[in-house]
Amino acid sequence: MPDTAVPPERGTILVADDEPNIVTLLTGWIETIGCAVVPASNGEEAIEQARKHRPDVILMDAMMPRMSGFEACAQIKKDPELKDIPILFLTVRNEIQDVVHGLELGAHGYIIKPFKPQELLARLRSVLRIKRLQDGLRCRTRELQREWDWTRTVLQQLPVPVLVLDGQGRAVYWNCAGIEAIGYSPAELADSRGEVLSIRGEGAGDLWDSGTSRDGRFEVRTRNGSWLPARILARPLDGPEGGGKSLVFVLDQ
């Protein structure tokens, strides 16, 4: 019997198998760890139930009538709303070509019949833990994206010209006022490698020293050759390509 001393997992598991006794057996095992079970008897029904209940994990027989588990897996992985649900195949077929086929379709693994409750529940717990970590990461990513979208919208509305360069002199952010003040197009700034924006003033050559932070008043050359006063904040920052210096330009109008 399953180890009931293990803390309950909670969650919803879709069990798809054309043999009712298998579904009943698995339901009993899974309920001992605190999870609810949604049954299905073929691939088509599995897809319908997945769309209706959004299970945390799908346990699915590979070979079923009307639609096989392989076909159902392929359709689930193509559905943007379902594609992140882990799928474990239940099968008596352990030929390598079947295993490879299922994994290529996006399944997380196989459990070969006849299986023991301890093995199945251990695999299920492991997949549930990974799923929750991934769900948390996706949720945090969405939150960060919303925060960045909001920040970017605010910066774009500011009347103060702002530009940001990375440690290689590439422009990585600018607002509309910054583009208007400097005169370069977004494409010219994005393709730059430090050749576009020239800086002059005392200590300008030290701005790219990645080990220090500096603030100061300098001048930045615009596209028409004139020089604009600017406050530059230089900070060592970790960017998408590793550590380096970022320069934040706030231009005087």
Coordinates of C-alpha atoms in Angstrom, one line a residue:
M1 CA 0.0 0.0 0.0
P2 CA 1.1 3.6 -0.5
D3 CA 3.0 5.3 2.4
T4 CA 0.2 7.5 3.9
A5 CA 2.8 9.1 6.3
V6 CA 4.1 11.1 3.3
P7 CA 2.4 14.6 3.3
P8 CA -0.5 14.9 0.8
E9 CA 0.3 16.4 -2.6
R10 CA -3.1 17.9 -3.6
G11 CA -3.9 18.5 -7.2
T12 CA -5.8 16.9 -10.1
I13 CA -4.7 13.9 -12.0
L14 CA -6.3 12.8 -15.3
V15 CA -6.2 9.1 -15.8
A16 CA -6.9 7.8 -19.3
D17 CA -7.2 4.1 -19.9
D18 CA -9.6 2.0 -21.9
E19 CA -9.7 -0.6 -19.1
P20 CA -12.1 0.5 -16.3
N21 CA -10.5 -1.7 -13.7
I22 CA -7.1 0.0 -14.3
V23 CA -8.8 3.4 -13.9
T24 CA -10.4 2.3 -10.7
L25 CA -7.2 0.8 -9.3
L26 CA -5.2 4.0 -10.1
T27 CA -7.9 6.2 -8.7
G28 CA -7.7 4.4 -5.4
W29 CA -3.9 4.7 -5.2
I30 CA -3.8 8.4 -6.3
E31 CA -6.5 9.4 -3.8
T32 CA -4.3 8.2 -0.9
I33 CA -1.9 11.0 -1.6
G34 CA -4.6 13.7 -1.6
C35 CA -5.1 14.1 -5.3
A36 CA -8.4 14.2 -7.2
V37 CA -8.8 12.0 -10.3
V38 CA -10.5 12.8 -13.6
P39 CA -11.2 9.6 -15.6
A40 CA -11.1 9.1 -19.4
S41 CA -11.5 6.0 -21.5
N42 CA -9.8 7.0 -24.8
G43 CA -7.6 9.7 -26.3
E44 CA -10.5 11.9 -27.4
E45 CA -12.1 11.9 -24.0
A46 CA -8.7 12.6 -22.4
I47 CA -8.4 15.8 -24.5
E48 CA -11.9 16.9 -23.6
Q49 CA -11.4 16.3 -19.9
A50 CA -8.0 18.1 -20.0
R51 CA -9.6 21.2 -21.5
K52 CA -12.4 21.1 -19.0
H53 CA -10.4 20.3 -15.8
R54 CA -6.9 21.5 -16.5
P55 CA -5.2 18.7 -14.6
D56 CA -1.8 19.0 -13.0
V57 CA -0.6 15.7 -14.5
I58 CA -2.0 13.3 -17.1
L59 CA -1.5 9.5 -16.8
M60 CA -2.4 8.0 -20.1
D61 CA -2.4 4.6 -21.7
A62 CA -0.4 4.6 -24.9
M63 CA -2.7 2.3 -26.8
M64 CA -6.5 3.1 -26.6
P65 CA -9.4 2.8 -29.0
R66 CA -10.8 5.8 -31.1
M67 CA -7.6 7.8 -30.4
S68 CA -4.3 6.4 -29.0
G69 CA -2.4 8.0 -26.2
F70 CA 0.3 9.0 -28.7
E71 CA -2.3 10.9 -30.8
A72 CA -3.8 12.6 -27.8
C73 CA -0.4 13.6 -26.5
A74 CA 0.5 15.2 -29.8
Q75 CA -2.8 17.2 -29.8
I76 CA -2.4 18.3 -26.2
K77 CA 1.2 19.5 -26.8
K78 CA 0.0 21.6 -29.7
D79 CA -2.7 23.3 -27.6
P80 CA -1.3 26.5 -26.0
E81 CA -3.6 26.1 -23.0
L82 CA -2.6 22.5 -22.3
K83 CA 0.9 22.1 -23.6
D84 CA 2.6 22.6 -20.2
I85 CA 0.7 19.7 -18.5
P86 CA 3.1 16.8 -17.9
I87 CA 2.1 13.5 -19.5
L88 CA 3.2 10.0 -18.2
F89 CA 2.4 7.1 -20.5
L90 CA 1.1 3.8 -19.0
T91 CA 1.9 0.9 -21.3
V92 CA 2.8 -2.7 -21.6
R93 CA 5.0 -1.8 -24.6
N94 CA 8.5 -1.1 -23.6
E95 CA 10.1 -1.3 -27.1
I96 CA 12.6 1.4 -27.5
Q97 CA 10.9 2.9 -30.6
D98 CA 7.7 3.4 -28.6
V99 CA 9.6 5.0 -25.8
V100 CA 11.4 7.4 -28.1
H101 CA 8.2 8.2 -30.0
G102 CA 6.4 9.2 -26.9
L103 CA 9.3 11.3 -25.6
E104 CA 9.5 13.1 -29.0
L105 CA 5.8 14.0 -28.8
G106 CA 6.6 15.7 -25.5
A107 CA 5.7 13.1 -22.8
H108 CA 7.6 13.3 -19.6
G109 CA 8.1 9.5 -19.3
Y110 CA 6.8 6.0 -19.2
I111 CA 5.5 3.7 -16.5
I112 CA 5.5 0.0 -17.7
K113 CA 2.6 -2.3 -16.8
P114 CA 2.3 -4.1 -14.5
F115 CA 3.4 -1.3 -12.1
K116 CA 3.6 -1.1 -8.3
P117 CA 1.8 1.6 -6.4
Q118 CA 5.0 2.8 -4.7
E119 CA 6.7 3.3 -8.1
L120 CA 3.8 5.0 -9.7
L121 CA 3.1 7.4 -6.8
A122 CA 6.8 8.2 -6.4
R123 CA 7.0 9.2 -10.1
L124 CA 3.8 11.1 -9.8
R125 CA 5.0 13.1 -6.7
S126 CA 8.2 13.9 -8.6
V127 CA 6.4 15.2 -11.6
L128 CA 4.0 17.2 -9.5
R129 CA 6.8 18.9 -7.7
I130 CA 8.6 19.8 -10.9
K131 CA 5.3 21.0 -12.4
R132 CA 4.7 23.3 -9.4
L133 CA 8.2 24.8 -9.7
Q134 CA 7.7 25.4 -13.4
D135 CA 4.2 27.0 -12.8
G136 CA 5.8 29.2 -10.1
L137 CA 8.5 30.3 -12.5
R138 CA 6.1 31.0 -15.3
C139 CA 3.9 33.0 -12.9
R140 CA 6.9 35.1 -11.8
T141 CA 8.0 35.6 -15.3
R142 CA 4.6 37.0 -16.2
E143 CA 4.7 39.3 -13.2
L144 CA 8.2 40.6 -14.2
Q145 CA 7.0 41.1 -17.7
R146 CA 4.0 43.1 -16.5
E147 CA 6.3 45.2 -14.3
W148 CA 8.7 45.9 -17.1
D149 CA 5.8 46.7 -19.5
W150 CA 4.5 49.2 -16.9
T151 CA 7.9 50.7 -16.3
R152 CA 8.6 51.0 -20.1
T153 CA 5.3 52.7 -20.6
V154 CA 6.0 55.3 -17.9
L155 CA 9.5 56.0 -19.3
Q156 CA 8.2 56.4 -22.8
Q157 CA 5.7 59.0 -21.6
L158 CA 8.4 61.1 -19.8
P159 CA 9.3 64.4 -21.5
V160 CA 12.9 63.9 -20.3
P161 CA 15.2 62.2 -22.9
V162 CA 16.6 58.9 -21.6
L163 CA 19.0 56.4 -23.2
V164 CA 20.7 53.3 -21.8
L165 CA 23.9 51.8 -23.2
D166 CA 25.4 48.4 -22.2
G167 CA 29.1 47.7 -21.6
Q168 CA 29.8 47.4 -25.3
G169 CA 28.3 50.8 -26.1
R170 CA 25.1 49.3 -27.6
A171 CA 21.9 51.2 -27.0
V172 CA 19.6 48.8 -25.2
Y173 CA 16.8 51.2 -24.2
W174 CA 15.6 54.7 -25.2
N175 CA 12.4 56.6 -24.8
C176 CA 10.7 58.8 -27.5
A177 CA 12.2 62.0 -26.1
G178 CA 15.7 60.5 -26.2
I179 CA 15.4 59.5 -29.8
E180 CA 14.1 63.0 -30.7
A181 CA 16.9 64.7 -28.8
I182 CA 19.8 62.6 -30.1
G183 CA 18.6 62.5 -33.7
Y184 CA 19.5 58.8 -34.4
S185 CA 16.9 56.3 -35.4
P186 CA 16.2 53.3 -33.1
A187 CA 17.8 51.0 -35.7
E188 CA 21.0 53.1 -35.7
L189 CA 21.2 53.0 -32.0
A190 CA 20.4 49.2 -31.8
D191 CA 23.1 48.4 -34.3
S192 CA 25.7 50.6 -32.7
R193 CA 28.9 49.3 -31.0
G194 CA 29.9 52.5 -29.3
E195 CA 30.6 54.2 -32.6
V196 CA 27.3 56.3 -32.7
L197 CA 27.3 58.1 -29.4
S198 CA 30.4 60.1 -28.5
I199 CA 30.9 61.4 -25.0
R200 CA 33.1 64.2 -23.9
G201 CA 34.0 65.8 -20.6
E202 CA 36.3 65.3 -17.7
G203 CA 36.6 61.6 -16.8
A204 CA 34.6 60.4 -19.8
G205 CA 37.2 57.8 -20.7
D206 CA 36.7 56.2 -17.3
L207 CA 33.0 55.7 -17.7
W208 CA 33.5 52.2 -19.2
D209 CA 35.6 51.0 -16.3
S210 CA 33.3 48.1 -15.3
G211 CA 34.4 47.9 -11.7
T212 CA 33.3 51.3 -10.6
S213 CA 30.1 53.4 -10.4
R214 CA 30.3 57.0 -11.6
D215 CA 27.9 59.9 -11.9
G216 CA 28.7 63.1 -13.7
R217 CA 27.9 65.9 -16.1
F218 CA 29.1 65.3 -19.7
E219 CA 28.2 66.1 -23.2
V220 CA 26.8 63.7 -25.9
R221 CA 27.1 64.3 -29.6
T222 CA 23.9 64.3 -31.6
R223 CA 23.4 63.1 -35.1
N224 CA 23.8 66.6 -36.5
G225 CA 27.1 67.1 -34.8
S226 CA 26.0 69.3 -31.9
W227 CA 26.7 68.5 -28.3
L228 CA 24.0 68.1 -25.7
P229 CA 24.6 68.4 -21.9
A230 CA 23.8 65.1 -20.2
R231 CA 23.9 63.6 -16.8
I232 CA 25.4 60.1 -17.1
L233 CA 25.0 57.4 -14.4
A234 CA 27.4 54.5 -14.9
R235 CA 26.7 51.3 -12.9
P236 CA 28.1 47.8 -13.0
L237 CA 25.1 45.6 -13.8
D238 CA 24.5 42.0 -14.8
G239 CA 22.8 42.0 -18.2
P240 CA 21.5 39.2 -20.4
E241 CA 25.0 38.5 -21.7
G242 CA 26.7 38.7 -18.3
G243 CA 28.3 41.3 -16.2
G244 CA 29.3 44.7 -17.5
K245 CA 28.7 48.4 -17.2
S246 CA 25.5 50.1 -18.1
L247 CA 25.4 53.8 -18.8
V248 CA 22.1 55.7 -18.2
F249 CA 21.9 59.0 -20.1
V250 CA 19.5 61.7 -19.0
L251 CA 19.8 64.5 -21.5
D252 CA 19.2 68.2 -20.9
Q253 CA 16.7 69.7 -23.2

